[in-house]
Coordinates of C-alpha atoms in Angstrom, one line a residue:
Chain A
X218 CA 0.0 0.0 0.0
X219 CA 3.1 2.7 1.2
X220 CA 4.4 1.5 -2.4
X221 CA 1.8 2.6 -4.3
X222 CA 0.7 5.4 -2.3
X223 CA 4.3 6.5 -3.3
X224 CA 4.0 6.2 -6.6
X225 CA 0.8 8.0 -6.9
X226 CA 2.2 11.0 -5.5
X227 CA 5.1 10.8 -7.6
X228 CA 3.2 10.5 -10.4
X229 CA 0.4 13.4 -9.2
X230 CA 4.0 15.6 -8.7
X231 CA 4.9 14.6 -12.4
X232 CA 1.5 16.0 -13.2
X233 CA 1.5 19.3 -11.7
X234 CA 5.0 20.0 -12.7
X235 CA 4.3 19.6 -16.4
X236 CA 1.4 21.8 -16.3
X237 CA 3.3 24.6 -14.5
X238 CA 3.9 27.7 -16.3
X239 CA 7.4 28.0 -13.9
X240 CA 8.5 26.0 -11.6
X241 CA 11.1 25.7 -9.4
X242 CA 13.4 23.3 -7.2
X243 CA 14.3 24.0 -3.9
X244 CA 17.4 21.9 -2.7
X245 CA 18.1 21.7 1.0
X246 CA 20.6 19.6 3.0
X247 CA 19.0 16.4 2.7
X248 CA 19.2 16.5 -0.8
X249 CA 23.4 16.1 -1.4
X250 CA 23.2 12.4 -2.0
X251 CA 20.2 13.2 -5.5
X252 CA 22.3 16.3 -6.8
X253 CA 23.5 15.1 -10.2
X254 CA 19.7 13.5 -10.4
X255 CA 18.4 17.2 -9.2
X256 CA 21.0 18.5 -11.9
X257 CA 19.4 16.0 -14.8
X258 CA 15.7 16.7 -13.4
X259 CA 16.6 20.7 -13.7
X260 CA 17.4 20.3 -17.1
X261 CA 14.2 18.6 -17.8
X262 CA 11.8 21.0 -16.4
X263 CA 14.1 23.9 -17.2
X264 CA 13.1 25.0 -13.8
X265 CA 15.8 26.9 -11.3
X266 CA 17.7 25.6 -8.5
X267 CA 17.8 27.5 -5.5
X268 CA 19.4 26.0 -2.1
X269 CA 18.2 26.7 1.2
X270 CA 21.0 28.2 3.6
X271 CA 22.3 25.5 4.7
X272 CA 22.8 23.3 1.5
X273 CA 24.3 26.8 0.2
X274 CA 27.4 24.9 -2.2
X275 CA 25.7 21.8 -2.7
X276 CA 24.9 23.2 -6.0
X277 CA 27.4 24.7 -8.8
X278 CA 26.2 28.5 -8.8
X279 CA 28.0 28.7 -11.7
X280 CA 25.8 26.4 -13.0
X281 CA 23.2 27.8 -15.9
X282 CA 20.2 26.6 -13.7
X283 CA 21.6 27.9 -10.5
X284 CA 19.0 30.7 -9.2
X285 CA 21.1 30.9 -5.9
X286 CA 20.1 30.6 -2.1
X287 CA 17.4 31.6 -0.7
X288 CA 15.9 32.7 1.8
X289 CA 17.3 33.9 4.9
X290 CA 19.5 37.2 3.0
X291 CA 18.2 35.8 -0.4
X292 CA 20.2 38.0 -3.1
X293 CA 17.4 40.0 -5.5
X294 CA 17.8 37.5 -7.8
X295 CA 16.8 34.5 -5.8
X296 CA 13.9 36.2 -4.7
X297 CA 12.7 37.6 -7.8
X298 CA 12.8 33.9 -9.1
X299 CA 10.9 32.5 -6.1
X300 CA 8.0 35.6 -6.5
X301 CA 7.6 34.9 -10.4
X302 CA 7.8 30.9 -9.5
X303 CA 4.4 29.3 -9.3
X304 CA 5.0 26.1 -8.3
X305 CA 7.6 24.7 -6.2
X306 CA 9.3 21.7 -5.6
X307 CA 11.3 21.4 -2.0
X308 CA 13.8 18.4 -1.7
X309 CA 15.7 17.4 1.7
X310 CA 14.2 20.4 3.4
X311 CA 12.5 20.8 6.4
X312 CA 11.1 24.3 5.0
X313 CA 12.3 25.8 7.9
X314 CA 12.0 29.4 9.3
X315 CA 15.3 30.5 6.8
X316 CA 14.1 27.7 4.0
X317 CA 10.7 29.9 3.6
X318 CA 10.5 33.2 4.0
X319 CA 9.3 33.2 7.9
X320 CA 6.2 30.4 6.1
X321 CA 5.5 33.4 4.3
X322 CA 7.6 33.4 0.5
X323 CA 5.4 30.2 -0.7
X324 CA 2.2 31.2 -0.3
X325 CA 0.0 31.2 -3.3
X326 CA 2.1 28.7 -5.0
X327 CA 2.1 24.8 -5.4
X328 CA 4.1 23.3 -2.6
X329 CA 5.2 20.2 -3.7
X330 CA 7.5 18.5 -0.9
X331 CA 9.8 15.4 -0.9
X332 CA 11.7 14.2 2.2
X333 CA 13.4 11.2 3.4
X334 CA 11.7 11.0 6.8
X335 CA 8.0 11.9 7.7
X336 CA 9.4 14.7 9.9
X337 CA 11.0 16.5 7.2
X338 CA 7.7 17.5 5.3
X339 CA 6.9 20.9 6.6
X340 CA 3.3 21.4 8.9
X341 CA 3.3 24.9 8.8
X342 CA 3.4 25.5 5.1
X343 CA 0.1 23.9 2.8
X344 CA 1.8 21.6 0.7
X345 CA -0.7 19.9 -2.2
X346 CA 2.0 16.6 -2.5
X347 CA 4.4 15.4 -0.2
X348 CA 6.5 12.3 -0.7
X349 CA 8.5 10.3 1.3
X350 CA 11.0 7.5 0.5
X351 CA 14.6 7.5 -0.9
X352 CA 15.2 11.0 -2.6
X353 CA 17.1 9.5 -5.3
X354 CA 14.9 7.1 -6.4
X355 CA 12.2 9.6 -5.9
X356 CA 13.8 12.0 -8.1
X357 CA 14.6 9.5 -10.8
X358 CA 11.0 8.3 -10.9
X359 CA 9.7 11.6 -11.1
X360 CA 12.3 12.4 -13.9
X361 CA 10.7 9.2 -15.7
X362 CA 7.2 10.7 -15.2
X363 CA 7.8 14.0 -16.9
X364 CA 6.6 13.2 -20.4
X365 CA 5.8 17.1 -21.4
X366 CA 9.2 19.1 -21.9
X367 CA 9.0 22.7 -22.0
X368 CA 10.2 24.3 -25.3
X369 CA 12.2 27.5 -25.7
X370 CA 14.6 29.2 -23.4
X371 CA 14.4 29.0 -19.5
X372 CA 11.2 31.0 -17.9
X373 CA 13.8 32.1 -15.3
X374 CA 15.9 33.6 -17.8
X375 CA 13.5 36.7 -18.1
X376 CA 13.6 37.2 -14.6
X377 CA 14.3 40.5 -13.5
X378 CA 16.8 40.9 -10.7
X379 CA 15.9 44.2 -9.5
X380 CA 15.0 43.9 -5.6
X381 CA 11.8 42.5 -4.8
X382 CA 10.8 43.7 -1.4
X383 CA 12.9 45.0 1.7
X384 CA 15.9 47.6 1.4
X385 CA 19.2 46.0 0.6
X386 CA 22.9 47.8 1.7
X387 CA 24.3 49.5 -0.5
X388 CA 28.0 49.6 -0.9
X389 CA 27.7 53.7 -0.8
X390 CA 25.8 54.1 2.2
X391 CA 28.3 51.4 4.1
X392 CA 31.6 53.2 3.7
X393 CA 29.9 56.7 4.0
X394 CA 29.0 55.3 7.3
X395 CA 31.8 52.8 8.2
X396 CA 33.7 52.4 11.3
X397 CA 35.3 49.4 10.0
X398 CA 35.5 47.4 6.9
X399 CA 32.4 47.2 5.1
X400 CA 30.3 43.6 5.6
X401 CA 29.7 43.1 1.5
X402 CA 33.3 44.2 0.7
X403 CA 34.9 41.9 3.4
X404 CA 32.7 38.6 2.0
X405 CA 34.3 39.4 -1.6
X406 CA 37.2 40.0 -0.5
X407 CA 37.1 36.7 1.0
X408 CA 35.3 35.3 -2.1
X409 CA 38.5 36.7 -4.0
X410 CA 41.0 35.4 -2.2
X411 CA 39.5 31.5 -1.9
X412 CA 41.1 28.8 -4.1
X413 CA 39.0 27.8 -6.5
X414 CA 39.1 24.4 -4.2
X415 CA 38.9 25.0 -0.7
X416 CA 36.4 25.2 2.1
X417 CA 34.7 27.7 4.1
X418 CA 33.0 26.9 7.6
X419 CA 31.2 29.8 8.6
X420 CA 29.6 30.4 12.1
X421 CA 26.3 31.4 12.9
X422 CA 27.3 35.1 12.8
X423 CA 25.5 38.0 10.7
X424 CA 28.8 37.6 8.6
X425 CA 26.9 34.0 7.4
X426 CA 24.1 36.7 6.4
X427 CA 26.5 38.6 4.4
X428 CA 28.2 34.7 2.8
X429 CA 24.7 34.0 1.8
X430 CA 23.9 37.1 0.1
X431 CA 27.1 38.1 -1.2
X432 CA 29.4 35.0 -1.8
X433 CA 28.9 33.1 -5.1
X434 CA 30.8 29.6 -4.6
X435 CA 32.9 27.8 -7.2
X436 CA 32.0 23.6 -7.9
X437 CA 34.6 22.7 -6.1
X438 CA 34.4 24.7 -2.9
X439 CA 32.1 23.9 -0.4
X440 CA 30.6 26.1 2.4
X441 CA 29.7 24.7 5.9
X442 CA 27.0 26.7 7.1
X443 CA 24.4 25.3 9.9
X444 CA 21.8 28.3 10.4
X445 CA 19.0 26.4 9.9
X446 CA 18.3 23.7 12.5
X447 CA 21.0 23.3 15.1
X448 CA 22.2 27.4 15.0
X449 CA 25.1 26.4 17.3
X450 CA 27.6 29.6 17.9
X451 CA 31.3 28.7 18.1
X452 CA 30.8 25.6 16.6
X453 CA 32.9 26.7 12.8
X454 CA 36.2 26.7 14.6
X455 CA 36.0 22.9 15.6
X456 CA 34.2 22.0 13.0
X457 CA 36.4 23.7 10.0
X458 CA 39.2 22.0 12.0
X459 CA 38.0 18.5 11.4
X460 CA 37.4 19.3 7.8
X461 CA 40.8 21.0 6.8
X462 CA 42.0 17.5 8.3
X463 CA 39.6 15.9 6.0
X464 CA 40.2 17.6 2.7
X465 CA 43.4 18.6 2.7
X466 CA 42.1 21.8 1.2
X467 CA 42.8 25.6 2.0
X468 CA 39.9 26.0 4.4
X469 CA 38.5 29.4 6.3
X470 CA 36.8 29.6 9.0
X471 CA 34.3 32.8 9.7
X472 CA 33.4 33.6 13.1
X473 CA 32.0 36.2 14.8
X474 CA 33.5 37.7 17.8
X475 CA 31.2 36.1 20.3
X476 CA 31.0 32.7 18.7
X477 CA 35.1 32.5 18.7
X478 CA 34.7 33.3 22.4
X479 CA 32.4 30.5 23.1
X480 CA 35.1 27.9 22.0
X481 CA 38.3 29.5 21.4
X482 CA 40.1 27.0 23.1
X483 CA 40.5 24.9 19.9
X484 CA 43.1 27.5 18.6
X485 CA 45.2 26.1 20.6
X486 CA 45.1 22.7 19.1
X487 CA 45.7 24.5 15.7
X488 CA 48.6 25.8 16.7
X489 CA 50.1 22.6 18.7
X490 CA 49.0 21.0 14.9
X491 CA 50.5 23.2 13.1
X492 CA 48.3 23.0 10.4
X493 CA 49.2 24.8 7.5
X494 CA 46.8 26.6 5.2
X495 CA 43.9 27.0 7.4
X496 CA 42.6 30.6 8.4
X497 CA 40.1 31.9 11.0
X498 CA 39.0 35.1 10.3
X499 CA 37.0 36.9 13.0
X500 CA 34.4 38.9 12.2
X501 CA 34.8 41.0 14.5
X502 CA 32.0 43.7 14.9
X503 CA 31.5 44.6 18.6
X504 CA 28.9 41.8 19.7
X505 CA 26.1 39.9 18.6
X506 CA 24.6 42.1 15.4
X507 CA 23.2 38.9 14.3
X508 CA 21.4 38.3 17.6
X509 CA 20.6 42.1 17.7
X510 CA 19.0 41.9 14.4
X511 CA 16.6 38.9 15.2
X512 CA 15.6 40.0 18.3
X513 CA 15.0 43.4 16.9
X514 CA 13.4 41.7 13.6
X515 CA 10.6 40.3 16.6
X516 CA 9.8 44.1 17.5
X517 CA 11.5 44.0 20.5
X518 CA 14.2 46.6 22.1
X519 CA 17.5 45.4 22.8
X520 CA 19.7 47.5 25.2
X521 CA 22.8 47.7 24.0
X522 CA 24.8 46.4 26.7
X523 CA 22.8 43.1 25.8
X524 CA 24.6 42.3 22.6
X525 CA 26.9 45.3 22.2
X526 CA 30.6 45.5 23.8
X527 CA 33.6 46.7 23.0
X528 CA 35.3 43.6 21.1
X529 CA 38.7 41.8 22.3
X530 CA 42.0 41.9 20.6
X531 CA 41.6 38.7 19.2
X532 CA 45.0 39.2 17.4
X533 CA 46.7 39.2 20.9
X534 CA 44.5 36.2 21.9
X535 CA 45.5 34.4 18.9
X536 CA 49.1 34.9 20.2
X537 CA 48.9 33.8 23.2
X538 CA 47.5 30.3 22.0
X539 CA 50.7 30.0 19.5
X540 CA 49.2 31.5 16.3
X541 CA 50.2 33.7 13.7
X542 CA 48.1 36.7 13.6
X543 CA 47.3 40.1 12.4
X544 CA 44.4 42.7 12.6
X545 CA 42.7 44.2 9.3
X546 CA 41.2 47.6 8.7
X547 CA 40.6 47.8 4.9
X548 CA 39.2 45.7 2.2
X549 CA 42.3 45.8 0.3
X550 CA 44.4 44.4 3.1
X551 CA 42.3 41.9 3.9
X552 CA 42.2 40.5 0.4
X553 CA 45.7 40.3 0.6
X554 CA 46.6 39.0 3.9
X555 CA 43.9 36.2 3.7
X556 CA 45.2 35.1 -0.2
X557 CA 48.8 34.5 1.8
X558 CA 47.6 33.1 4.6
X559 CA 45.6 30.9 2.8
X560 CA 49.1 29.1 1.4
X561 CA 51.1 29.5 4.7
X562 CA 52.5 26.2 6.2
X563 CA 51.1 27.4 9.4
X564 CA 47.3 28.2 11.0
X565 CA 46.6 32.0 11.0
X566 CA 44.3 34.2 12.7
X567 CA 42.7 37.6 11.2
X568 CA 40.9 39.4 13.3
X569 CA 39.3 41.9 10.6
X570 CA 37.7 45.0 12.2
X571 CA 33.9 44.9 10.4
X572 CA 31.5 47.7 10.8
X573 CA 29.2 46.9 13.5
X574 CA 26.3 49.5 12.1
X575 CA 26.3 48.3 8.5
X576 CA 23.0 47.0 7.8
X577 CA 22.4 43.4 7.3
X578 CA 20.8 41.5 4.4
X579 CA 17.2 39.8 4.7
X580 CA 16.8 41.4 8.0
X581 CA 15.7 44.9 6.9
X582 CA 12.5 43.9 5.4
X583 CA 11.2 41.9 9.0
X584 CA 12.2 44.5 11.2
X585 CA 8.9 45.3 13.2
X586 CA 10.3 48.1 15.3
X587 CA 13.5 49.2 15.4
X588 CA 14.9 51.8 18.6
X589 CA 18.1 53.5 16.4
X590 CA 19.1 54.9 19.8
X591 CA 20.1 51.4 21.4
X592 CA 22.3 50.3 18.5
X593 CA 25.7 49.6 18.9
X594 CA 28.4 52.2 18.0
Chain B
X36 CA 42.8 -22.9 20.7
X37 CA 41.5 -19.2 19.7
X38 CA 42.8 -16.0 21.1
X39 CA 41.9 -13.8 23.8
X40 CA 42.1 -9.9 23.5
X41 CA 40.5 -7.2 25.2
X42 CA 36.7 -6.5 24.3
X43 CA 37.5 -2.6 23.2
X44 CA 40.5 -4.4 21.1
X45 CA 38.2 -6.8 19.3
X46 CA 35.6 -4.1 19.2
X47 CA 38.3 -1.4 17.3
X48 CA 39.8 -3.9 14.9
X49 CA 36.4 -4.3 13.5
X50 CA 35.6 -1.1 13.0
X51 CA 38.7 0.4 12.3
X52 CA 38.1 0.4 8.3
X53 CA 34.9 1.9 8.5
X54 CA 35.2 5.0 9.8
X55 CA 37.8 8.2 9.5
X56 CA 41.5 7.3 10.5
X57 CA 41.4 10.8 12.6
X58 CA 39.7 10.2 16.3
X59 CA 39.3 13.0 18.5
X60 CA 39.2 12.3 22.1
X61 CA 40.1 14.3 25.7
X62 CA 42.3 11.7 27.5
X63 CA 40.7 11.2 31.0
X64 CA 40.9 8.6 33.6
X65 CA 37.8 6.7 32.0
X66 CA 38.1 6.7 28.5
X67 CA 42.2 5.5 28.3
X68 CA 41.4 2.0 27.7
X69 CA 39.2 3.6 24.5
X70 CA 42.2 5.1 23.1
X71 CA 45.0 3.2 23.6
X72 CA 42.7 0.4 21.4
X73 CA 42.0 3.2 18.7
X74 CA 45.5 4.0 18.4
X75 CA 46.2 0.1 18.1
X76 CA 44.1 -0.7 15.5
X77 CA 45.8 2.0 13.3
X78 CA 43.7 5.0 14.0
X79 CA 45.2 8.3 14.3
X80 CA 44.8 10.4 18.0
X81 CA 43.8 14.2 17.7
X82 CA 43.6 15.8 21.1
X83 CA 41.6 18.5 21.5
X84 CA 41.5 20.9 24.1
X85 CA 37.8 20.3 25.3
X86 CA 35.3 17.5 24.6
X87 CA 33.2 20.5 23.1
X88 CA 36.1 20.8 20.0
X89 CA 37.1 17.1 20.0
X90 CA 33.1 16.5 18.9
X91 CA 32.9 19.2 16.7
X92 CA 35.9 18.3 15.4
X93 CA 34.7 14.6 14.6
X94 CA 31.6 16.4 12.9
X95 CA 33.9 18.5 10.5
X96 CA 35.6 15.2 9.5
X97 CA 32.2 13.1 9.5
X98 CA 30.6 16.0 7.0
X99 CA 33.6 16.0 5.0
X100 CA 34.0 13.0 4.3
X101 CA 30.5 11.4 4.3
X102 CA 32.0 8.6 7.1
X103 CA 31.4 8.6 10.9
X104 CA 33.5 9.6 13.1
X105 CA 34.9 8.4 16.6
X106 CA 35.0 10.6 19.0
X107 CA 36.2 9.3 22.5
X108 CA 35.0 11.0 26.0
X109 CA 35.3 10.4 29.5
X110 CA 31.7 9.7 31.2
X111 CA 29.1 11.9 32.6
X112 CA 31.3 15.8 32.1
X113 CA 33.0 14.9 28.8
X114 CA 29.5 13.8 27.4
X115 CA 27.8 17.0 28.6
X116 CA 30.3 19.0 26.4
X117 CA 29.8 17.3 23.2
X118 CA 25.9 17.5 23.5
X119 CA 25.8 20.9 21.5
X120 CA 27.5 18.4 18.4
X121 CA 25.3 15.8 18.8
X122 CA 22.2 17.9 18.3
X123 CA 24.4 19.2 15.5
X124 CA 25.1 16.0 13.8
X125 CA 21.2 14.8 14.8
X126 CA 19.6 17.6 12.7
X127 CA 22.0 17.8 10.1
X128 CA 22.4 14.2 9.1
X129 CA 26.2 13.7 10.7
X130 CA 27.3 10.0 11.1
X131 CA 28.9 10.7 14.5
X132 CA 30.0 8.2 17.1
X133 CA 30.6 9.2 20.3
X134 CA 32.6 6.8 22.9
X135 CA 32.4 7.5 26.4
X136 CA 35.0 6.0 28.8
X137 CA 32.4 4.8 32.3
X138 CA 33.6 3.8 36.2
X139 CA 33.4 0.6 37.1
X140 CA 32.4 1.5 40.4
X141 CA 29.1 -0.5 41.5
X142 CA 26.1 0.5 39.9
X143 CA 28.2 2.9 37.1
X144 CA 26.3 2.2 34.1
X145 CA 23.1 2.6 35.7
X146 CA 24.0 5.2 38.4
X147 CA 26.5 7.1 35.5
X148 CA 29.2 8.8 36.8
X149 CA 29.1 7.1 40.6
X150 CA 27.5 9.8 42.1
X151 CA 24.3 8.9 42.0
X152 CA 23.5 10.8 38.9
X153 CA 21.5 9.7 35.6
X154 CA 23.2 7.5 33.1
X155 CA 25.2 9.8 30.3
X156 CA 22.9 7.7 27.6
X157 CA 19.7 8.9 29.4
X158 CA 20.6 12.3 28.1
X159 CA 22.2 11.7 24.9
X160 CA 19.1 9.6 23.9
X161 CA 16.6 12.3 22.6
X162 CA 19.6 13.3 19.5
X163 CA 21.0 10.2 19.5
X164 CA 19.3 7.0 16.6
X165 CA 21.3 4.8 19.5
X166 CA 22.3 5.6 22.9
X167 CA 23.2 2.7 24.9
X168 CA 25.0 1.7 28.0
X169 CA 27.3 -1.3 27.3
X170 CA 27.5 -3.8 30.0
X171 CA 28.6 -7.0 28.9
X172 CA 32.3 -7.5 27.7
X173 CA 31.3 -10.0 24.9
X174 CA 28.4 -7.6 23.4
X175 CA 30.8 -4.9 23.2
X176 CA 32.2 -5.8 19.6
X177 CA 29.0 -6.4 18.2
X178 CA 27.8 -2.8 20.0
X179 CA 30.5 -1.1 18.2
X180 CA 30.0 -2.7 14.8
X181 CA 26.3 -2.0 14.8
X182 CA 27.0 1.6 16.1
X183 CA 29.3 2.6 13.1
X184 CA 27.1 0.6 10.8
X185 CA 23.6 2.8 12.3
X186 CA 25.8 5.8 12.0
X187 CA 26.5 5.4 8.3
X188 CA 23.5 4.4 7.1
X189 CA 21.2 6.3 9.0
X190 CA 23.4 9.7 9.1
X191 CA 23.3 10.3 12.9
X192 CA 24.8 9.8 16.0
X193 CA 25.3 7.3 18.2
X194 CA 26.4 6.8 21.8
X195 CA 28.2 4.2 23.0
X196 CA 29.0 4.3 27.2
X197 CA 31.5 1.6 27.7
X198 CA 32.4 0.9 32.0
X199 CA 36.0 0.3 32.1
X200 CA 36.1 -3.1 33.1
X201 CA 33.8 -4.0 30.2
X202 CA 36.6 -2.2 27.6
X203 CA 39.3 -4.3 29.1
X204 CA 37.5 -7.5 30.0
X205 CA 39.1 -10.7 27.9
X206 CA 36.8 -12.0 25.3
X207 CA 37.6 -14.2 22.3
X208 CA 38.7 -12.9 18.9

């Protein structure tokens, strides 16, 4: 009975699909193991892929049917593809807060939703098919089903990319203002100086705000980002440690000044390793803007002294374990200091000084009140 | 006439292909007897400086490679500090396995730490598809197998508590 009930839906998604007028895949985490079908099934449809957050790299965004991540600090793009989309189809995702908009980016479309495990199909958002069972062979049956193949270019390809809703920064308004380096600059500069193979582990810090908005990754660098479900500060450090081991590749890690403080002891084992090309870079801008901005983003006030201080010298800290180190003021010297620290035989910190007041992406747009007298300096 | 060897021995040289040659552990007076047998059957020591980076360590090899990871801890404390990377690997799909070292004192793997406290596994149970005190010497091997084996297929984490007399208790090979 599960069997056929299976393919039934399959089959009822292979319907709705072909009638759509432009749909669209949404890949999250629980997806990596069906990309290349994902790729194939892409192709078919001429749909868009987007990835949630955290399944940001899981998908060539080079790649012609790459529509980028979305949604949590969704670049315009990404969002003008999900508003013209009308039906979607979610892979490996729980359709979680980030994954959807706040519940709020799908409605009036199709919601078609396949997950691996009966707790993965979202409750909060209607969905008019959900399927459950291997992905992959989910995927390759629906890919069987699709007998209709759209002709012509794309439907994504006339997409205009011009900001949907919410103000986004602009580079202007960040260095008229700046006290530091500006957030967008410093995430290209860090997109600049990556390998074309390397990884990035980046900590639940507004700087993972900036990665997803800014940061377009290569097929062969892949980002570690865990905003969604488990949202665990500090953890990029440990974990970007175990995969440098791993991969053998040029690996960053981003974290923010509080989330290096809640496990900083792990420098240490860096340095006793001496592990060559790996690279934390602290984003260091006075606190928790990222916490700052979600509470804020709830319509509450947040004194300052609540996620605001004055931030350490992480560059002495780094010392004191047995690191290299250095602090960064400017865009340009961070570019450079990360693309030769990124070949040195040895672990290095950078503690690069960010603006704490630059504003950051997706959170504009959700703010319900915001008291401009308690933010940070 | 078959060979004896310690059950944590038997229960490493099983496993020992199937997971990453890196194993993270904080050496403590509980979990030596889980190291020493890593480092025997051919796997690879990484001291960390808290059980909080020796798990998240383990995860960044597990989600690099796609194979689960050991990741060896004394009982009750050392667990506590690699909870926040076992919820990690739980709702992210890691294949993590976790290794705690337990007393021997009376009553250990029920009473966990010997203080009268809850088992480590009662805790670890809500993130864990396996959490299970070990008390037997000759289930041990099996316990370990089936561990890395639930980790791999089913992408999340398991915990092992293994008393010290049960590690170095004698069974066949």
């Amino acid at each position: 009975v599960r069997r056929r009930r299976w393919n039934r839906d399959v089959m009822e998604a292979a319907r709705i699909l072909e009638g759509a007028a432009a749909p669209a895949i949404l890949v999250g985490p629980g997806a990596r193991r069906a990309m290349d079908l994902i790729a194939g099934l892409a192709r078919r449809l001429k749909a868009p892929v987007l990835t949630t957050p955290d399944a940001k790299s899981m998908f060539d965004e080079a790649h012609p049917h790459s529509a980028g991540v979305f949604s949590f600090a969704a670049p315009a793009r990404a969002r003008a593809v999900v508003a013209a989309s009308d039906v979607i189809l979610a892979i490996g995702t729980n359709l979680g807060e980030f994954a959807s908009g706040g519940g709020k980016a799908f409605e009036n479309k199709t919601v078609l939703h396949f997950g691996e495990d009966p707790g993965d199909i979202s409750i909060g958002i209607p969905v008019t098919v959900a399927v459950v069972g291997d992905l992959a062979a989910t995927v390759r049956t629906l890919f069987r089903a699709i007998a209709r193949i759209p002709s012509g270019e794309p439907w994504f390809a006339r997409v205009d990319a011009a900001p949907a809703h919410g103000a986004q920064p602009s580079a202007g308004s960040e260095i008229a203002r700046s006290t530091g380096i500006s957030p967008g600059e410093a995430v290209r500069a860090i997109t600049d100086a990556l390998p074309s193979k390397a990884r990035l582990a980046c900590d639940v810090t507004s700087a993972a705000l900036h990665v997803l908005h800014n940061m377009t990754l290569g097929p062969d660098q892949r980002l570690w980002l865990q905003i969604e479900k488990s949202a665990c500060m500090g953890s990029a450090l440990g974990t970007g440690l175990g995969i440098r081991l791993a991969s053998d590749l040029a690996t960053v890690v981003l974290i923010g000044d509080w989330g290096l403080m809640m496990g900083q002891s792990e420098l240490h084992t860096a340095a006793s390793l001496g592990i060559g090309r790996f690279v934390v870079v602290v984003w260091s801008n006075a606190g928790g803007a990222l916490i700052r901005t979600g509470v804020r983003a709830q319509g509450l006030d947040v004194p300052s002294e609540t996620h605001t201080w004055t931030a350490p010298r992480f560059a002495w800290v780094a010392r004191g374990y047995g690191l290299r180190s250095l602090t960064i003021r400017s865009t340009r010297a961070l570019r450079r200091s990360l693309a030769v620290a990124l070949r040195a035989p040895f672990p290095v910190l950078i503690d690069a000084i960010i603006d704490p007041d630059a504003p950051i992406p997706g959170a504009e747009a959700r703010y319900v009140h915001l008291d401009t007298s308690t933010r940070s300096r | 006439m078959q060979a004896c060897r310690s059950a944590i021995d038997v229960a490493m040289a099983r496993v020992a292909h199937q997971v990453n040659r890196v194993v993270t552990t904080v050496p403590g007076g509980y979990d030596m007897a889980l190291l020493f047998a890593a480092s025997r059957a051919g796997l690879s020591l990484l001291v960390s400086r808290s059980e909080h980076g020796a798990a998240l360590i383990g995860l960044g090899l597990a989600w690099e490679t796609g194979r689960p990871s050991l990741v060896i801890v004394i009982t009750s404390p050392g667990v506590y500090g690699a909870l926040q990377a076992l919820h990690a690997a739980s709702v992210n799909r890691v294949p993590l396995v976790l290794l705690s070292g337990e007393t021997s004192l009376p009553g250990s793997v029920q009473c966990g730490d010997g203080l009268d406290g809850p088992s480590a596994t009662r805790v670890t149970s809500p993130l864990c598809a396996w959490s299970a005190d070990v008390s037997r010497a000759e289930s041990l091997p099996g316990a370990l197998s089936r561990a890395v084996r639930m980790a791999s297929e089913m992408e999340r984490p398991i915990h092992l508590n293994v008393p010290v007399h049960v590690a170095g208790a004698e069974v066949l090979a």
